[in-house]
mmCIF file of C-alpha atoms in Angstrom:
data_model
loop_
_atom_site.group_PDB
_atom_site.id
_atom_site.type_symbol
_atom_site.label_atom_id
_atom_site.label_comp_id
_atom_site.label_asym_id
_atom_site.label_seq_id
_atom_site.Cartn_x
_atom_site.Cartn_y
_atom_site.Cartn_z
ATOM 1 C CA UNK J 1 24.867 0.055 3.909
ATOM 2 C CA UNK J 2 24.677 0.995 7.726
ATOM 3 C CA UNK J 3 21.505 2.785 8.692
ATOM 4 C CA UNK J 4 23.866 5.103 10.882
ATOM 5 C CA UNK J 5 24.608 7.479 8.407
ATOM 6 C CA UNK J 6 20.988 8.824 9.195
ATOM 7 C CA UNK J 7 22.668 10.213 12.071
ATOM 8 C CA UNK J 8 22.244 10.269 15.724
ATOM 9 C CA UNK J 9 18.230 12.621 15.508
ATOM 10 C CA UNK J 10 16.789 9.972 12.614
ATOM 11 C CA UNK J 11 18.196 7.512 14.693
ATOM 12 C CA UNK J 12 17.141 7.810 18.443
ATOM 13 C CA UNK J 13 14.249 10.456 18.068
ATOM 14 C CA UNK J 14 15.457 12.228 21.200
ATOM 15 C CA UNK J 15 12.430 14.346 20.900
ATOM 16 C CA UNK J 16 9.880 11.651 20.635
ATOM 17 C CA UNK J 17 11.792 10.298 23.696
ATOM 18 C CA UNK J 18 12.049 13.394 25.967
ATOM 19 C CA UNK J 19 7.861 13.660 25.532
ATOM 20 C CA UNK J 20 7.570 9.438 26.810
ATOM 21 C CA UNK J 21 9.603 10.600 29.015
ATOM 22 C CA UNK J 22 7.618 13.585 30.086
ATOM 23 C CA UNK J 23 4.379 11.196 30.068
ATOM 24 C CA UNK J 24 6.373 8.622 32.361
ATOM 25 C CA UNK J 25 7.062 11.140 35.007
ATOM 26 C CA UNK J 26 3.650 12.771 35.029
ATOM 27 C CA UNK J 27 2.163 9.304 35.545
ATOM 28 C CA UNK J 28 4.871 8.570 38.634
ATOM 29 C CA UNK J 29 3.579 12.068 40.085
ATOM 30 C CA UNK J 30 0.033 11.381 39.537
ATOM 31 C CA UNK J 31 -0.365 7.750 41.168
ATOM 32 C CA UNK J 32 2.306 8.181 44.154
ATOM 33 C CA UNK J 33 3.185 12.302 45.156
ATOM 34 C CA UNK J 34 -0.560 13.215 43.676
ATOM 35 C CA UNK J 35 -2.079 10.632 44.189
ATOM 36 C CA UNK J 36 -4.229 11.782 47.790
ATOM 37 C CA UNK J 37 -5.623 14.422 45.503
ATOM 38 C CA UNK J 38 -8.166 11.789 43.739
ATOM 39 C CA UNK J 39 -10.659 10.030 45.078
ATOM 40 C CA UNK J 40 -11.055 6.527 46.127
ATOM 41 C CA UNK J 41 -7.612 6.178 45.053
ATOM 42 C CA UNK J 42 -4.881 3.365 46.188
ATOM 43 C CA UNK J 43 -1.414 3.129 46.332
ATOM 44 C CA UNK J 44 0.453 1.827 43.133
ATOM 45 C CA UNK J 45 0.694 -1.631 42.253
ATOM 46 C CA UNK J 46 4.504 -2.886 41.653
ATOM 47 C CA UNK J 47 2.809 -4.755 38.519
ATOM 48 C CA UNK J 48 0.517 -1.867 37.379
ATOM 49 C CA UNK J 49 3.956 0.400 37.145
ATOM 50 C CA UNK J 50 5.807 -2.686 35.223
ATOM 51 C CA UNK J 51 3.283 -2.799 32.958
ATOM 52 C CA UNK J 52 3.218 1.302 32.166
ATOM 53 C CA UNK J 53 7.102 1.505 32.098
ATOM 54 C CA UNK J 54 6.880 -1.596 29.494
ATOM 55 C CA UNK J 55 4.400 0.105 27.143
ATOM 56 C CA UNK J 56 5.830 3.224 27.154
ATOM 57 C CA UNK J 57 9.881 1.356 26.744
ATOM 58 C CA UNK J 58 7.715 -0.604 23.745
ATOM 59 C CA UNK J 59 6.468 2.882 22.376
ATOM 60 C CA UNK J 60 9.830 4.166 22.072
ATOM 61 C CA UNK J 61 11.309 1.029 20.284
ATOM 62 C CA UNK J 62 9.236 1.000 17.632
ATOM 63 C CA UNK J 63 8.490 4.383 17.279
ATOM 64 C CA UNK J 64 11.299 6.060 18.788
ATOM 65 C CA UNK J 65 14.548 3.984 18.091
ATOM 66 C CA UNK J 66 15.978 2.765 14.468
ATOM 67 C CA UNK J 67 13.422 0.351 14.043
ATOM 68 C CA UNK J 68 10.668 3.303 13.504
ATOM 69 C CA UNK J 69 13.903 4.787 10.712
ATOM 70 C CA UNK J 70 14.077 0.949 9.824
ATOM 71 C CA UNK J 71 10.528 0.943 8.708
ATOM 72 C CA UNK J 72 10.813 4.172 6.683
ATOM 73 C CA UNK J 73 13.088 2.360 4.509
ATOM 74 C CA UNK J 74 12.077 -1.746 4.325
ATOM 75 C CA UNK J 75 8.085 -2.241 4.533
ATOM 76 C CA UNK J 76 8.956 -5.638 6.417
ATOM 77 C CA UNK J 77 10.113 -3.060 9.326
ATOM 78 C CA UNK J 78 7.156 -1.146 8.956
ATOM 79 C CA UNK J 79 4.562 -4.060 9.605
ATOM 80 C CA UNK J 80 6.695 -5.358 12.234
ATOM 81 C CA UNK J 81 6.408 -1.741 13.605
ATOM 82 C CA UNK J 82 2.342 -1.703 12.994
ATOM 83 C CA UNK J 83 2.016 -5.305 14.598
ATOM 84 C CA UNK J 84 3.564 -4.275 18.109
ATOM 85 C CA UNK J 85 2.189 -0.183 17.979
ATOM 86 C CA UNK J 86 -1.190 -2.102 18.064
ATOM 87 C CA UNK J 87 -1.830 -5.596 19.142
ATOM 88 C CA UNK J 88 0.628 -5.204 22.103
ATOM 89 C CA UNK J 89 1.462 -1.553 23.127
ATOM 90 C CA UNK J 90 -2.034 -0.845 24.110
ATOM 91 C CA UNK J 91 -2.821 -3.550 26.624
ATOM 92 C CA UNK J 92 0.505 -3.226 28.416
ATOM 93 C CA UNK J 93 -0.647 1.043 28.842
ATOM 94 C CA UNK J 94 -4.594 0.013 29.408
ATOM 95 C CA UNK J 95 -3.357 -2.590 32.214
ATOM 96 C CA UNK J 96 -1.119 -0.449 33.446
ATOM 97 C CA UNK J 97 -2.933 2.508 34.689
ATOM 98 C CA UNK J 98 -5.025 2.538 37.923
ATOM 99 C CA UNK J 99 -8.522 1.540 37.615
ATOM 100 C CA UNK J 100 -8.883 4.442 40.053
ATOM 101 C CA UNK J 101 -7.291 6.549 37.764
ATOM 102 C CA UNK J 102 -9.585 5.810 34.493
ATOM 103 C CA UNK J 103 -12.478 6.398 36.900
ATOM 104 C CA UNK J 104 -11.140 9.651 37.324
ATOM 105 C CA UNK J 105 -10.406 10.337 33.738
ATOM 106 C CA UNK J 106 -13.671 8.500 32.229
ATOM 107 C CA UNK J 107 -15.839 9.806 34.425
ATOM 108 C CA UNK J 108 -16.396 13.123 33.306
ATOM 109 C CA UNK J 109 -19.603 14.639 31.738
ATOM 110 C CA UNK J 110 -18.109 14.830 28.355
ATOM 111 C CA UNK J 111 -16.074 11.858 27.951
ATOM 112 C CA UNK J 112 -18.160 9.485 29.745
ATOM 113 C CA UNK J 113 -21.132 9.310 26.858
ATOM 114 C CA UNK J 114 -18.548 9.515 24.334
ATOM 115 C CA UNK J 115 -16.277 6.519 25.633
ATOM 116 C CA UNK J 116 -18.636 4.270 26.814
ATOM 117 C CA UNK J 117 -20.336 4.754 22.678
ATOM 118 C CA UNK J 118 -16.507 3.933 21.264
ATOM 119 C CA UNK J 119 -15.278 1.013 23.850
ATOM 120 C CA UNK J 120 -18.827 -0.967 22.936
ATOM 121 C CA UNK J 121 -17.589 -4.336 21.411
ATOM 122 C CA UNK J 122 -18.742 -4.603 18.164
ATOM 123 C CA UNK J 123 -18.040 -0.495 17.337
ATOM 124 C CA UNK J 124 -14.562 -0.799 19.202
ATOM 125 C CA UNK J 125 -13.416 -3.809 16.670
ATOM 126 C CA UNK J 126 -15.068 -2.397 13.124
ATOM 127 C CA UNK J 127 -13.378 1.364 13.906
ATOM 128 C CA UNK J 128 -9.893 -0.688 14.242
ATOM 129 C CA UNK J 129 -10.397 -2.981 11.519
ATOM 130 C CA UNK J 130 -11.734 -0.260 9.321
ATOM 131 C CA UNK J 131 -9.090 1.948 9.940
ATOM 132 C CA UNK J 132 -6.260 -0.506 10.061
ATOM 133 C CA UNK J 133 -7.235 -1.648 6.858
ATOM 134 C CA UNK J 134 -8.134 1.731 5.051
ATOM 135 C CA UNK J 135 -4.494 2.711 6.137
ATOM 136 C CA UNK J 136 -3.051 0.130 3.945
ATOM 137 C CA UNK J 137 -5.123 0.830 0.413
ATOM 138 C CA UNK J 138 -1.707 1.778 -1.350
ATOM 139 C CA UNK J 139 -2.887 5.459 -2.254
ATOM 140 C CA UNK J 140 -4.034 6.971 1.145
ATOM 141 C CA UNK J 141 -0.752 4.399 2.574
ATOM 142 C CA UNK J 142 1.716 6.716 0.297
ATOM 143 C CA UNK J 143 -0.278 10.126 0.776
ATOM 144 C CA UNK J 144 -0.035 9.569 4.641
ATOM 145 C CA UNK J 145 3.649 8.926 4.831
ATOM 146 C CA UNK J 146 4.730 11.659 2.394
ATOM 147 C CA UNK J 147 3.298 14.374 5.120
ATOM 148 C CA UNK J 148 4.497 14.670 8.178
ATOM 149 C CA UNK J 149 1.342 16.109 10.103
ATOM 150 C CA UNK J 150 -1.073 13.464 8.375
ATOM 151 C CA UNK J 151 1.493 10.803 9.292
ATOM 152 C CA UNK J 152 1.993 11.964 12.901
ATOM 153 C CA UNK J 153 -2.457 12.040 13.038
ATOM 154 C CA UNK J 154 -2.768 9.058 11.713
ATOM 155 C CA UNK J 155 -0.475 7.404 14.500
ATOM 156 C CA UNK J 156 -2.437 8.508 16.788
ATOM 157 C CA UNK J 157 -5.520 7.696 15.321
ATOM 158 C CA UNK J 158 -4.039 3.817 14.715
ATOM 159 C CA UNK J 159 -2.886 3.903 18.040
ATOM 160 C CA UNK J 160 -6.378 5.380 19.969
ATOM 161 C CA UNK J 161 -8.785 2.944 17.841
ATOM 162 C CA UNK J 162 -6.556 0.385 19.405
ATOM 163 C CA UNK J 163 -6.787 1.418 22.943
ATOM 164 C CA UNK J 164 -10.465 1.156 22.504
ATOM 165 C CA UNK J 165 -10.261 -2.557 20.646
ATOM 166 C CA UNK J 166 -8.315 -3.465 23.473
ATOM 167 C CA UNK J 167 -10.601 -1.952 26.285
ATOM 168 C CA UNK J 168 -13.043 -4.579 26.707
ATOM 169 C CA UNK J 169 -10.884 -6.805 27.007
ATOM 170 C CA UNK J 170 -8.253 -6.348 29.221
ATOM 171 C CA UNK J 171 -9.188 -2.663 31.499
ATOM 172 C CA UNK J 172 -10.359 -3.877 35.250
ATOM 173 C CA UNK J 173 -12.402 -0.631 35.861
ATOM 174 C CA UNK J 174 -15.850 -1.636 38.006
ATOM 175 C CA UNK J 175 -18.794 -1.071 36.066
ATOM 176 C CA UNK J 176 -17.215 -1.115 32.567
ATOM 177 C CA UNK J 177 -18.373 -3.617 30.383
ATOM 178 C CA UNK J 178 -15.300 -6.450 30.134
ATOM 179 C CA UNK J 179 -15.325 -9.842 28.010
ATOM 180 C CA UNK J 180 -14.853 -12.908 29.984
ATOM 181 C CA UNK J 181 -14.419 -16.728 29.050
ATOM 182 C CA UNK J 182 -15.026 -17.642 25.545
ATOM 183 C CA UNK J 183 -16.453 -14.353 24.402
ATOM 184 C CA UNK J 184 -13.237 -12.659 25.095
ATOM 185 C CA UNK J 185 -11.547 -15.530 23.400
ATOM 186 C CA UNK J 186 -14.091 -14.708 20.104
ATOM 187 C CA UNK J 187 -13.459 -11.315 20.095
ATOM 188 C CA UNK J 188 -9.837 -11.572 19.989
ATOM 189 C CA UNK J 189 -10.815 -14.001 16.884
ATOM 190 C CA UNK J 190 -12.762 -11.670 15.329
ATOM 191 C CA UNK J 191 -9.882 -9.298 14.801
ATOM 192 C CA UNK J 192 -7.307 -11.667 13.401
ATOM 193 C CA UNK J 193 -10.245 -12.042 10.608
ATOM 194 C CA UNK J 194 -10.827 -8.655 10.239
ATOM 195 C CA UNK J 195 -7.340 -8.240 9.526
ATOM 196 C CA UNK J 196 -6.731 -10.896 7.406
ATOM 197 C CA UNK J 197 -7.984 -9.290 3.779
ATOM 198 C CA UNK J 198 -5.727 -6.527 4.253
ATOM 199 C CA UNK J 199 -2.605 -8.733 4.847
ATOM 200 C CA UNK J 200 -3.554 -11.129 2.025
ATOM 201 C CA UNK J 201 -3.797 -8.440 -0.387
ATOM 202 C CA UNK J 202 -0.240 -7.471 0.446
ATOM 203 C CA UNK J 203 1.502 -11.099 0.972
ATOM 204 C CA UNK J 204 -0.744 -12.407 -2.498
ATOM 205 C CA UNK J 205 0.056 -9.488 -4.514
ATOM 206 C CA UNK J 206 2.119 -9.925 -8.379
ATOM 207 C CA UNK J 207 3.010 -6.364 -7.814
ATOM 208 C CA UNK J 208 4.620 -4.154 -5.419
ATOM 209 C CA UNK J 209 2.122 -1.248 -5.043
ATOM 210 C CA UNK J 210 3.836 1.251 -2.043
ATOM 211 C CA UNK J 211 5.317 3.977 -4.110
ATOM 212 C CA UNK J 212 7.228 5.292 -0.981
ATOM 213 C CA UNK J 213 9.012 2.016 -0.632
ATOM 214 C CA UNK J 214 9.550 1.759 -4.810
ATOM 215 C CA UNK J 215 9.808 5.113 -6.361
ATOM 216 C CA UNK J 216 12.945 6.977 -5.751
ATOM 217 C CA UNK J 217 11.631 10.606 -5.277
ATOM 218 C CA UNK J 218 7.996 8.868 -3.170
ATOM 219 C CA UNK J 219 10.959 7.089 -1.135
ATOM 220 C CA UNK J 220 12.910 10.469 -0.336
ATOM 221 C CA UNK J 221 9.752 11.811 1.136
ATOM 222 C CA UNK J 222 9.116 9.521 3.567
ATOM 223 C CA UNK J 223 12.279 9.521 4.431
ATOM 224 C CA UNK J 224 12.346 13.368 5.075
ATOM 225 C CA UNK J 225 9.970 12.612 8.029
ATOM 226 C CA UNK J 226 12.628 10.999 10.109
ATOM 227 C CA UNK J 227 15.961 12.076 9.073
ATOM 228 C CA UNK J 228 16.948 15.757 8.619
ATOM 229 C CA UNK J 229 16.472 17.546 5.300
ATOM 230 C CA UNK J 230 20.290 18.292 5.142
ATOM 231 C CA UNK J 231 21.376 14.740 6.341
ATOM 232 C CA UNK J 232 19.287 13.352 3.385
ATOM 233 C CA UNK J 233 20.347 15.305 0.829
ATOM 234 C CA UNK J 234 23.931 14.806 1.529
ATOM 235 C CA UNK J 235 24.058 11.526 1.259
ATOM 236 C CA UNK J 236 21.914 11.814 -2.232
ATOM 237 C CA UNK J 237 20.441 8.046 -1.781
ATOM 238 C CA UNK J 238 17.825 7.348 -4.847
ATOM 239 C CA UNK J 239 15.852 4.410 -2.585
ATOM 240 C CA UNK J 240 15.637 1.651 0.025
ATOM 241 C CA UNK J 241 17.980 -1.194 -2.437
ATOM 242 C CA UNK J 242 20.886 0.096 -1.111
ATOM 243 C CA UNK J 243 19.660 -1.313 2.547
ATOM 244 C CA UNK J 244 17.967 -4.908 1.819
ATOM 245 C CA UNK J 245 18.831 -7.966 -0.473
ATOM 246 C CA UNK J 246 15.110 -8.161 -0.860
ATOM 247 C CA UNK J 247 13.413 -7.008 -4.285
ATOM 248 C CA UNK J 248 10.462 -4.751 -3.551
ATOM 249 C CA UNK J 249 7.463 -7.426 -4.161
ATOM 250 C CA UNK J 250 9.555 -9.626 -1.499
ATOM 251 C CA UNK J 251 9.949 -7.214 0.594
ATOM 252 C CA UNK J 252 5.930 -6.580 0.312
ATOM 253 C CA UNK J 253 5.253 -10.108 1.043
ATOM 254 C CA UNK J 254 6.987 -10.765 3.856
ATOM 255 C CA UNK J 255 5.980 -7.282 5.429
ATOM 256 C CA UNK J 256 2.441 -9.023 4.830
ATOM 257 C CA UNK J 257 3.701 -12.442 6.507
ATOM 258 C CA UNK J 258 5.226 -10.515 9.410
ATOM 259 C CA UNK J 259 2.321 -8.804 10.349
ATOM 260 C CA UNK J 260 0.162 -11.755 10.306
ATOM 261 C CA UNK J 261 2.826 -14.081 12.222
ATOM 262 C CA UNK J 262 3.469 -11.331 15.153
ATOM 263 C CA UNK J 263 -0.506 -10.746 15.382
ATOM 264 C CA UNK J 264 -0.924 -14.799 15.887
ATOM 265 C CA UNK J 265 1.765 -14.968 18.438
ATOM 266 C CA UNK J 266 0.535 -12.273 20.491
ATOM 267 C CA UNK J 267 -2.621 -13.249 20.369
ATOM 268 C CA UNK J 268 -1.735 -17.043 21.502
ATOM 269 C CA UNK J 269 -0.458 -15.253 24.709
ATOM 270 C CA UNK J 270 -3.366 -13.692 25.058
ATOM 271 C CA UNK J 271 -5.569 -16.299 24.115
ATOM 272 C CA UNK J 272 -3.575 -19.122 26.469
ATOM 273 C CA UNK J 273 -4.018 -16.793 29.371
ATOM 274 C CA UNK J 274 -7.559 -16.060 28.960
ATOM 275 C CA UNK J 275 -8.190 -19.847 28.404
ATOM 276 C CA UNK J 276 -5.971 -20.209 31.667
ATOM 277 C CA UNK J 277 -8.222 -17.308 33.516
ATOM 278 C CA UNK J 278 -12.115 -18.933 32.307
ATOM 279 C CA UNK J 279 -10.379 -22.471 33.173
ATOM 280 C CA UNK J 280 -8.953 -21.236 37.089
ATOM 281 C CA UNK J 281 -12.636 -19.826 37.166
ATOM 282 C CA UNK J 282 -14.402 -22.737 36.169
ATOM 283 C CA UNK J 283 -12.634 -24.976 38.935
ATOM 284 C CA UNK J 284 -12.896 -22.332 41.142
ATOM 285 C CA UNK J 285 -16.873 -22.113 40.972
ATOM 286 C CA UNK J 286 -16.885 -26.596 40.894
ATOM 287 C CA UNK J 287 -14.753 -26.237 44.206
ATOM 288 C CA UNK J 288 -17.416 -23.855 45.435
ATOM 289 C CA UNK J 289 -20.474 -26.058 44.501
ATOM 290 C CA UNK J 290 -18.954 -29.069 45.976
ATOM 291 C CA UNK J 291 -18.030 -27.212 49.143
ATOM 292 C CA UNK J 292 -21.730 -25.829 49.610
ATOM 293 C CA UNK J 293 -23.138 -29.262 48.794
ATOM 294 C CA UNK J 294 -20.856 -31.094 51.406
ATOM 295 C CA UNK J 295 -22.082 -28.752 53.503
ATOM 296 C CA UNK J 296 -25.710 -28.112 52.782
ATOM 297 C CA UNK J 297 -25.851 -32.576 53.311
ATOM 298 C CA UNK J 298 -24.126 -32.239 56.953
ATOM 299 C CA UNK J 299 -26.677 -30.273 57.918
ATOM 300 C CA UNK J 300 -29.610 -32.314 56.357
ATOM 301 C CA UNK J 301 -27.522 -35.291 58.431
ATOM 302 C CA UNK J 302 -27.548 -32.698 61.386
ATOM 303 C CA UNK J 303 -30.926 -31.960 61.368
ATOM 304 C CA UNK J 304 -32.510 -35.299 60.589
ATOM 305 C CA UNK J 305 -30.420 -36.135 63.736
ATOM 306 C CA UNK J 306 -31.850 -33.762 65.730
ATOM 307 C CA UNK J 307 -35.688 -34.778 64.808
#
């Protein structure tokens, strides 16, 4: 069955995209018309403005568009969802603002202390995994997406514990603390671990444990937070069968495998460019040493030539 029936609202969130959109022009008016108005501030990078567009177009998709309806109704959609809302939404948003900018934002007598305790490493990565993972215990899971507000909070709360996982190691602000090398390559490790128990309960699991993707009336819940209460009860749907070949345990599993397979291949991009950075660095610094020795021997032969 077509997910259009859902109509044109449950389908496009034009709502949800009038407030990116409203975000997306603020942030044109801040960093070009405004931008005189902060200090130390420079003119906007072509690539810094790429990269905001691209998170925000990415926020949309999956949240905005009918793969955010999609994952209401298949939990395969809804990990696919998860995996880019986290692991590559965030960096693209982080990278794209101005380092000038952050200053401005971070550096405030409130948020300062408050930041610089959350973006610390080893807090930054056990507040994500912790809350990634409680997320997915079946009963708080079903409780969340049966309420509207809670679901709408805990978005945001998923979405800001992964701004601050992502932080350390991609944000270019002077003076913030930033991985380099190998320990950016073992931090990046230690999430796809952390992760890892909460995905292998779901892909290893004899039973299919999200009532709001197997109960009929848990099902028409969730639903009601994306498609109109009169839409939904005129098309009198009893659960997600009548959209996927998949039983509900498969469905499970490879929501599971999804999640794990999109984390891997975004963090292999990640992971091949920071290898690529700490390798461009390393030569860089050998071309360095062998320039200064070259040149600290001609003037030993300079000098000796002299006496």
């Amino acid at each position: 069955m077509p997910i259009s029936i859902f109509g044109f609202q449950a389908l496009w969130s034009p709502y949800f995209l009038g407030v990116l959109v409203l975000i997306t022009i603020l942030y044109f008016l801040v960093t070009v018309k405004w931008r005189d108005k902060f200090k130390d501030s420079e003119p906007l990078k072509q690539k810094e403005a790429l990269l905001f567009v691209s998170g925000m177009l990415l926020l949309y998709i999956i949240k905005g568009g009918p793969v955010d309806l999609l994952g209401h109704i298949i939990f395969t959609m809804h990990m696919f969802q998860m995996a880019f809302l986290v692991l590559l939404a965030p960096p693209l948003i982080i990278m794209g603002i101005p380092s000038w900018l952050w200053r401005s934002i971070i550096n405030r007598p409130v948020i300062k202390p408050v930041f610089d305790l959350f973006t610390k490493p080893m807090l930054a990565i056990i507040i994500f995994g912790m809350v990634f993972s409680f997320y997915h215990i079946p009963l708080i899971f079903d409780f969340v997406k049966m309420n509207s507000l809670l679901h709408a909070a805990v978005s945001i709360l998923l979405f800001g514990s992964a701004l601050l996982y992502w932080w350390p190691v991609v944000n270019n602000l002077e003076g913030a603390y930033k991985f380099h090398g190998l320990k950016k390559l073992a931090y990046l490790f230690g999430l796809s671990v952390l992760i890892t128990p909460a995905c292998a309960l779901i892909i290893f699991s004899d039973t299919a444990f999200y009532a709001t993707y197997t109960d009929g009336q848990a099902w028409q819940q969730a639903m009601a937070l994306c498609v109109p209460a009169g839409t939904l009860a005129q098309l009198g749907l009893t659960g997600p069968e009548l959209f996927t070949n998949m039983s509900a345990l498969e469905d499970q599993r490879t929501g599971g495998i999804t999640m794990k397979v999109v984390q891997e291949l975004i963090f292999t991009v990640f992971l091949w460019l920071v290898f690529y950075e700490w390798l461009r660095n390393e030569n860089k610094n050998a071309d360095e040493i062998t320039a200064k020795t070259i040149e600290d021997r001609k003037n030993m032969a300079l000098h000796r030539h002299n006496a």
